[in-house]
Coordinates of C-alpha atoms in Angstrom, one line a residue:
M221 CA 16.1 34.2 -0.6
K222 CA 14.7 31.0 1.0
A223 CA 11.2 31.4 3.1
P224 CA 11.7 30.7 6.8
I225 CA 11.7 27.7 8.1
H226 CA 8.1 27.5 9.5
R227 CA 6.9 29.0 6.5
R228 CA 8.4 26.2 4.4
G229 CA 7.4 23.3 7.1
L230 CA 3.7 25.1 6.6
V231 CA 4.2 24.8 2.7
Y232 CA 4.9 20.7 3.6
L233 CA 2.0 20.4 5.6
A234 CA -0.4 22.0 2.5
A235 CA 1.3 19.4 0.3
A236 CA 1.6 16.4 2.8
G237 CA -1.1 13.5 2.0
P238 CA -1.0 11.5 -1.2
G239 CA 2.6 9.6 -0.6
L240 CA 1.9 9.4 3.3
I241 CA -1.9 8.0 2.7
A242 CA -0.7 5.7 -0.2
A243 CA 1.8 4.2 1.8
A244 CA -0.1 4.0 5.2
A245 CA -3.0 2.4 2.8
G246 CA -0.2 -0.5 2.2
N247 CA 0.0 -1.7 5.5
D248 CA -3.6 -3.3 5.1
A249 CA -5.4 -6.6 6.3
G250 CA -3.1 -8.4 4.3
G251 CA -0.1 -6.6 5.3
V252 CA -1.0 -7.3 8.9
V253 CA -1.1 -11.0 8.2
T254 CA 2.1 -10.9 6.1
Y255 CA 4.5 -9.1 8.3
S256 CA 2.7 -10.8 11.7
S257 CA 3.7 -14.2 9.9
A258 CA 7.0 -13.0 9.1
G259 CA 7.4 -12.1 13.3
S260 CA 6.0 -15.5 14.2
D261 CA 7.6 -18.0 11.5
F262 CA 10.9 -16.6 11.4
I263 CA 11.3 -14.1 14.2
Y264 CA 13.8 -11.0 13.1
R265 CA 15.3 -12.6 10.0
T266 CA 13.1 -10.7 7.9
L267 CA 14.3 -7.2 9.0
F268 CA 17.2 -7.1 6.6
L269 CA 15.6 -7.5 3.9
M270 CA 12.3 -5.3 4.9
V271 CA 15.6 -2.7 4.9
L272 CA 16.2 -3.4 1.0
I273 CA 12.6 -3.1 0.2
T274 CA 12.0 -0.3 2.0
I275 CA 14.7 1.5 -0.6
A276 CA 12.9 0.4 -3.7
Y277 CA 10.0 1.1 -2.2
V278 CA 11.3 4.8 -1.7
V279 CA 12.6 4.9 -5.3
V280 CA 9.3 3.9 -6.6
Q281 CA 6.8 6.3 -4.4
E282 CA 9.4 9.4 -5.4
M283 CA 9.0 8.6 -9.3
V284 CA 5.1 8.4 -9.3
A285 CA 5.0 11.6 -7.4
R286 CA 7.5 13.4 -9.5
L287 CA 5.7 11.9 -12.7
A288 CA 2.2 13.4 -11.7
V289 CA 3.8 16.7 -10.4
Y290 CA 5.2 17.4 -13.7
T291 CA 2.9 15.8 -16.3
G292 CA -0.3 16.6 -14.4
K293 CA -1.8 13.3 -15.0
G294 CA -2.1 9.9 -13.0
L295 CA -0.3 6.7 -14.2
A296 CA -3.1 5.4 -16.2
A297 CA -3.6 8.2 -18.1
L298 CA 0.5 8.5 -19.0
I299 CA 0.5 4.8 -20.1
R300 CA -2.5 5.5 -22.4
E301 CA -0.8 8.3 -23.9
E302 CA 3.0 6.4 -24.2
F303 CA 2.1 2.9 -24.7
P304 CA 0.0 0.8 -26.8
L305 CA -3.8 0.8 -26.2
R306 CA -3.9 -3.4 -25.4
M307 CA -1.2 -2.7 -22.7
T308 CA -3.5 -0.2 -20.9
A309 CA -6.2 -2.3 -21.1
F310 CA -4.8 -5.5 -19.6
A311 CA -3.0 -3.7 -17.3
V312 CA -6.2 -1.9 -16.0
T313 CA -8.4 -4.7 -16.1
A314 CA -6.1 -7.0 -14.3
F315 CA -5.7 -4.3 -11.8
A316 CA -9.3 -3.7 -11.4
I317 CA -10.2 -7.7 -11.0
A318 CA -7.7 -8.2 -8.5
N319 CA -8.7 -5.4 -6.6
I320 CA -11.9 -6.6 -6.0
G321 CA -10.6 -9.2 -4.2
L322 CA -8.2 -7.3 -2.6
M323 CA -11.7 -5.1 -1.1
V324 CA -13.1 -7.9 0.5
T325 CA -9.8 -8.8 2.3
E326 CA -10.2 -4.8 3.4
F327 CA -13.7 -5.4 5.0
G328 CA -12.7 -9.0 6.3
G329 CA -10.1 -7.0 8.4
I330 CA -12.8 -4.7 9.5
A331 CA -14.9 -8.0 10.8
T332 CA -11.8 -9.0 11.9
A333 CA -10.7 -6.2 13.8
F334 CA -14.8 -5.1 15.0
D335 CA -14.8 -9.0 16.1
L336 CA -12.0 -8.6 18.7
F337 CA -13.7 -6.1 20.6
G338 CA -17.0 -8.1 20.4
V339 CA -18.8 -6.2 17.7
S340 CA -20.6 -9.0 14.8
R341 CA -19.7 -8.5 11.2
Y342 CA -23.2 -7.8 10.4
L343 CA -23.2 -4.5 12.1
S344 CA -19.5 -3.2 11.7
V345 CA -19.1 -3.9 7.8
P346 CA -22.5 -1.9 6.7
I347 CA -21.6 1.1 8.6
A348 CA -18.0 0.8 7.6
A349 CA -19.3 0.7 4.2
L350 CA -21.8 3.2 4.6
A351 CA -19.3 6.0 6.1
I352 CA -16.5 4.7 3.7
W353 CA -18.8 5.7 0.7
S354 CA -20.6 8.8 2.3
L355 CA -17.2 10.3 2.9
V356 CA -15.8 10.2 -0.4
L357 CA -19.3 10.4 -2.5
F358 CA -20.5 13.6 -0.3
G359 CA -17.0 15.2 0.5
S360 CA -14.4 17.2 -1.0
Y361 CA -10.9 15.8 -2.0
R362 CA -9.5 18.2 1.2
Y363 CA -12.0 17.0 3.6
A364 CA -11.3 13.2 2.9
E365 CA -7.7 13.7 2.7
R366 CA -7.8 15.0 6.6
V367 CA -10.1 12.2 7.4
F368 CA -7.6 9.4 5.7
L369 CA -4.4 11.4 6.9
L370 CA -6.4 11.2 10.5
L371 CA -6.5 7.0 10.2
T372 CA -2.5 6.8 9.5
L373 CA -2.7 7.8 13.2
V374 CA -3.9 4.5 14.7
F375 CA -0.4 2.8 13.0
V376 CA 1.7 4.2 15.6
A377 CA -0.6 1.5 17.8
Y378 CA 2.0 -0.9 16.4
P379 CA 5.6 0.3 17.4
I380 CA 4.1 0.4 20.5
A381 CA 2.8 -2.9 20.4
A382 CA 6.4 -3.5 19.6
V383 CA 8.1 -1.6 22.9
L384 CA 5.2 -3.9 24.7
G385 CA 6.4 -7.0 23.8
H386 CA 9.9 -6.9 25.5
P387 CA 11.6 -7.7 22.4
N388 CA 15.4 -8.2 22.3
W389 CA 17.0 -5.3 20.8
H390 CA 20.3 -6.8 20.4
K391 CA 19.1 -9.2 18.3
V392 CA 16.4 -6.6 16.4
A393 CA 19.3 -4.0 15.4
T394 CA 22.1 -7.0 14.0
N395 CA 19.1 -8.8 11.9
T396 CA 18.3 -5.0 10.7
L397 CA 21.6 -4.0 10.2
W398 CA 23.3 -7.5 8.5
P399 CA 21.2 -10.3 6.4
H400 CA 20.1 -13.6 8.4
F401 CA 18.4 -15.2 5.8
I402 CA 17.4 -19.0 5.8
A403 CA 18.2 -21.0 2.3
N404 CA 14.5 -22.9 2.3
K405 CA 11.7 -22.6 0.1
S406 CA 9.5 -21.3 3.1
F407 CA 11.9 -18.1 3.5
L408 CA 11.9 -17.2 -0.1
L409 CA 7.9 -17.7 -0.4
L410 CA 7.8 -15.5 2.7
A411 CA 10.0 -12.9 1.0
V412 CA 8.3 -13.0 -2.0
A413 CA 4.8 -11.9 0.0
L414 CA 6.6 -9.2 1.5
I415 CA 7.8 -7.2 -1.4
G416 CA 4.5 -8.4 -2.8
T417 CA 2.5 -7.0 0.0
T418 CA 4.5 -3.8 0.5
I419 CA 4.9 -2.8 -3.4
T420 CA 1.6 -3.3 -5.0
P421 CA 0.1 -1.4 -8.0
Y422 CA -2.8 0.1 -6.3
I423 CA -0.4 2.4 -3.9
Q424 CA 1.5 3.5 -7.1
L425 CA -2.0 4.5 -9.0
Y426 CA -3.7 6.0 -6.2
E427 CA -0.8 8.5 -5.3
A428 CA -0.6 9.6 -9.2
G429 CA -4.3 10.2 -9.2
A430 CA -4.3 11.6 -5.8
V431 CA -1.3 14.0 -6.5
V432 CA -3.5 15.1 -9.6
D433 CA -6.6 15.2 -7.4
K434 CA -5.3 17.7 -4.8
G435 CA -3.4 20.1 -7.7
V436 CA 0.3 20.0 -6.7
K437 CA 2.2 22.5 -8.9
P438 CA 6.0 21.5 -10.2
E439 CA 7.3 24.7 -8.2
D440 CA 6.0 22.8 -5.1
Y441 CA 7.9 19.6 -5.8
R442 CA 10.1 19.0 -3.3
F443 CA 7.5 19.2 -0.5
Q444 CA 5.8 16.6 -2.4
R445 CA 8.9 14.5 -2.5
V446 CA 9.1 14.9 0.8
D447 CA 5.7 13.8 1.4
A448 CA 6.2 10.5 -1.1
I449 CA 9.6 9.3 0.9
V450 CA 8.7 9.6 4.3
G451 CA 5.2 8.1 4.0
A452 CA 7.3 4.7 2.6
I453 CA 9.5 4.9 5.1
L454 CA 7.0 5.6 8.2
A455 CA 5.2 2.6 6.4
A456 CA 8.3 0.2 6.3
F457 CA 8.8 1.2 10.0
V458 CA 5.3 0.3 10.7
A459 CA 5.9 -3.0 8.9
M460 CA 8.7 -4.0 10.9
S461 CA 7.0 -3.0 14.4
I462 CA 4.7 -5.8 13.1
I463 CA 7.7 -7.9 12.8
V464 CA 9.2 -7.3 16.0
A465 CA 6.1 -7.2 18.1
T466 CA 5.5 -10.5 16.6
G467 CA 8.7 -11.6 16.9
A468 CA 9.6 -10.9 20.4
T469 CA 6.0 -12.6 21.6
I470 CA 5.4 -15.8 19.2
G471 CA 8.3 -15.8 17.1
G472 CA 9.4 -19.4 16.2
S473 CA 5.4 -20.8 16.7
G474 CA 5.3 -20.6 12.9
P475 CA 3.3 -18.8 10.3
L476 CA 0.0 -17.3 10.9
T477 CA -3.2 -17.4 9.2
S478 CA -4.7 -14.6 10.1
A479 CA -4.4 -11.0 11.9
A480 CA -6.9 -12.1 14.5
H481 CA -4.6 -14.9 15.2
A482 CA -1.9 -12.2 15.8
A483 CA -3.5 -10.4 18.3
H484 CA -4.7 -12.9 20.4
A485 CA -1.3 -14.7 20.8
L486 CA 0.1 -11.1 21.8
R487 CA -2.0 -10.8 25.1
P488 CA -0.8 -13.7 27.0
V489 CA 2.6 -12.6 26.6
A490 CA 2.5 -8.6 26.1
G491 CA -0.5 -8.4 28.1
P492 CA -4.4 -7.1 27.0
A493 CA -3.0 -3.5 26.1
A494 CA -1.1 -5.1 23.1
E495 CA -3.8 -7.0 21.8
V496 CA -6.1 -3.8 21.9
L497 CA -3.2 -1.9 20.4
F498 CA -3.1 -4.5 17.4
G499 CA -6.5 -4.4 16.8
L500 CA -6.8 -0.7 16.6
G501 CA -3.9 -0.8 14.1
L502 CA -5.5 -3.6 12.2
L503 CA -9.2 -1.5 12.1
G504 CA -7.5 1.5 10.8
A505 CA -5.3 -0.4 8.2
S506 CA -8.2 -2.0 6.9
A507 CA -10.7 0.9 6.9
L508 CA -7.7 3.5 5.3
A509 CA -7.5 0.5 2.7
A510 CA -10.7 -0.1 1.8
A511 CA -11.0 3.7 0.7
V512 CA -8.1 3.7 -1.0
V513 CA -7.9 0.8 -3.0
P514 CA -11.2 1.2 -4.8
L515 CA -10.3 4.8 -5.5
S516 CA -7.3 3.3 -7.3
T517 CA -9.3 1.5 -9.3
S518 CA -11.8 4.2 -9.9
Y519 CA -8.6 7.0 -10.8
A520 CA -7.0 4.1 -13.5
V521 CA -10.2 3.5 -15.1
A522 CA -11.4 6.8 -15.5
E523 CA -7.8 8.0 -16.7
A524 CA -7.4 5.1 -19.1
V525 CA -10.8 6.3 -20.8
G526 CA -10.3 10.0 -20.3
V527 CA -13.3 11.2 -18.2
E528 CA -13.8 13.1 -15.3
R529 CA -12.5 11.8 -12.3
S530 CA -12.0 13.9 -8.7
V531 CA -13.4 13.3 -5.4
S532 CA -14.3 16.4 -5.4
S533 CA -16.9 15.9 -8.4
S534 CA -20.9 15.3 -8.4
F535 CA -22.0 12.0 -9.3
R536 CA -23.5 13.9 -12.1
Q537 CA -20.0 15.1 -13.4
A538 CA -18.0 11.9 -12.8
P539 CA -20.5 9.1 -13.2
L540 CA -18.0 6.3 -14.1
F541 CA -15.5 7.5 -11.6
L542 CA -17.8 7.3 -8.7
G543 CA -19.6 4.4 -10.1
L544 CA -16.8 2.3 -9.8
F545 CA -16.1 3.2 -6.3
T546 CA -19.4 2.2 -5.0
A547 CA -19.9 -0.9 -6.9
Q548 CA -16.7 -1.6 -5.2
I549 CA -17.6 -1.0 -2.0
L550 CA -20.8 -2.9 -2.3
V551 CA -19.4 -6.0 -3.6
G552 CA -16.2 -6.1 -0.9
A553 CA -18.5 -5.3 2.1
A554 CA -21.7 -8.0 0.9
V555 CA -18.9 -10.8 0.2
V556 CA -17.6 -10.7 3.7
L557 CA -21.0 -10.8 4.6
V558 CA -22.1 -14.4 3.1
P559 CA -22.3 -16.9 5.8
G560 CA -19.4 -19.1 5.9
N561 CA -17.2 -16.4 3.5
L562 CA -13.5 -17.5 3.3
I563 CA -11.1 -14.6 2.3
T564 CA -8.6 -17.4 1.3
L565 CA -11.1 -18.1 -1.3
I566 CA -9.9 -15.1 -3.3
L567 CA -6.3 -15.2 -2.7
N568 CA -6.0 -16.1 -6.3
T569 CA -6.2 -12.6 -6.8
Q570 CA -2.9 -12.6 -5.5
V571 CA -1.7 -13.8 -9.0
L572 CA -3.0 -11.2 -10.9
E573 CA -1.0 -8.7 -8.4
G574 CA 1.5 -10.7 -9.5
V575 CA 1.1 -10.2 -13.0
I576 CA 0.8 -6.5 -13.3
T577 CA 3.3 -5.4 -10.5
P578 CA 6.0 -5.9 -12.6
M579 CA 4.8 -4.3 -16.0
T580 CA 3.9 -1.4 -13.6
L581 CA 6.9 -1.0 -11.8
V582 CA 8.9 -1.2 -15.3
L583 CA 6.2 1.4 -17.1
I584 CA 6.9 3.8 -14.3
L585 CA 10.9 3.5 -14.8
V586 CA 10.6 4.0 -18.4
L587 CA 8.1 7.0 -18.1
A588 CA 10.4 8.9 -15.2
N589 CA 13.5 8.0 -18.1
R590 CA 11.8 9.8 -20.7
R591 CA 13.4 13.3 -21.2
S592 CA 10.4 14.0 -23.6
L593 CA 7.5 13.4 -20.7
L594 CA 9.7 15.1 -18.0
G595 CA 11.7 17.5 -19.6
P596 CA 15.2 18.1 -16.9
A597 CA 12.7 16.6 -14.4
A598 CA 13.5 13.4 -15.9
N599 CA 15.5 10.6 -14.2
G600 CA 19.2 11.6 -14.0
P601 CA 22.0 8.9 -14.5
W602 CA 21.8 7.8 -10.9
A603 CA 18.3 7.5 -10.3
R604 CA 18.3 5.6 -13.6
W605 CA 20.6 3.0 -12.2
L606 CA 19.3 3.0 -8.7
G607 CA 15.4 3.1 -10.3
G608 CA 16.4 0.2 -12.6
V609 CA 17.8 -2.1 -9.9
S610 CA 15.6 -1.9 -7.7
I611 CA 12.3 -2.2 -9.7
L612 CA 14.0 -5.2 -11.9
S613 CA 14.8 -6.8 -8.8
V614 CA 10.9 -6.4 -7.5
A615 CA 9.6 -7.4 -10.9
A616 CA 11.7 -10.5 -10.8
V617 CA 10.7 -11.4 -7.4
A618 CA 7.0 -11.0 -8.3
S619 CA 7.5 -12.7 -11.3
A620 CA 8.9 -15.8 -9.6
F621 CA 5.8 -15.5 -7.1
V622 CA 3.5 -15.8 -10.2
V623 CA 5.6 -18.9 -11.7
L624 CA 5.6 -20.5 -8.5
T625 CA 2.1 -20.6 -8.1
V626 CA 1.3 -21.8 -11.3
L627 CA 3.5 -24.7 -10.8
G628 CA 1.5 -25.3 -7.7
W629 CA -1.8 -25.7 -9.4
F630 CA -0.2 -28.4 -11.4
G631 CA 1.8 -30.1 -8.4
L632 CA 5.3 -29.4 -9.3
N633 CA 6.5 -27.4 -6.7

């Protein structure tokens, strides 16, 4: 006999969290810049591409949640046990180095958001760093998750900003339902950037680690599955709202270089409320990612070496896990406070993300296909086909980004 709907709803709310938080964190400072640039440069033409990306995103997030629930282990631990040790060492090392660059970006986003409201980065960044560090170090997983879930509420600012921009809804709909691609290098590179900023390894590693940390059991997997899928869809909806907002107001003006540029550009067209909403969204996104990115690194490294890893643990119980988290917070905040610092100095970390993204996604697919690992919960024929097409497509595009970037270093593209 099925449980009453209201009781099932309560069980879902108890399971909700890791998938929603992980997906929301993907709309970080770098994501806001990329989505804003898509709208300002190509108006609504990337919306159909975002639909395709969303399908792949949902497939990946669901497989990660399933792996974590049915094995009780994070991704790095599974990779260590199921694949050669050198592969694990390479992936985790590259991932950790890339995440240091991402931490600078996230604290840069916090500084930019507060700058919009007239608050100096020399005040906002140290306070934000201390608050994020204290939340994880002195709180339990349950408490930290509630705060993270509250931060996801700020993303409602972007759909509202999109409405305030008064877009042409007919064009929005047609560009969402039918491809309007442009056959040039700029559009291709932006497409690569959209995939890279939406589906990144730290999101999957955090989700798996958080599901294990939360202790979700196989009997509650159906609720965790909903959490992963709904989180991915909502995150993609927010991303598309950013594209619509900037496309409606400054579409056709060319690519943007910062989220602040996008926020300021909205003001004369959509009004001061849109600028404020955009700034609040940037602040919430950056703060959430500034917690999730270092946690994903800590989960990965601790899992890879097989030591204690939990937000609910004390520093004495999990020194490596919490020590790595602390170090990343310090480095990210310190670099942003250096006078004359430019976020572009760390953009080459995207190359490392490009290297590990296809590898991580392929490993996820292989793990989810293994009946020796998941038993009847392993991918069936349909899931194998859909997962294979989605992940290999993303991996191919991510690899193309790396190749184009390396060729650019030698002036060959």
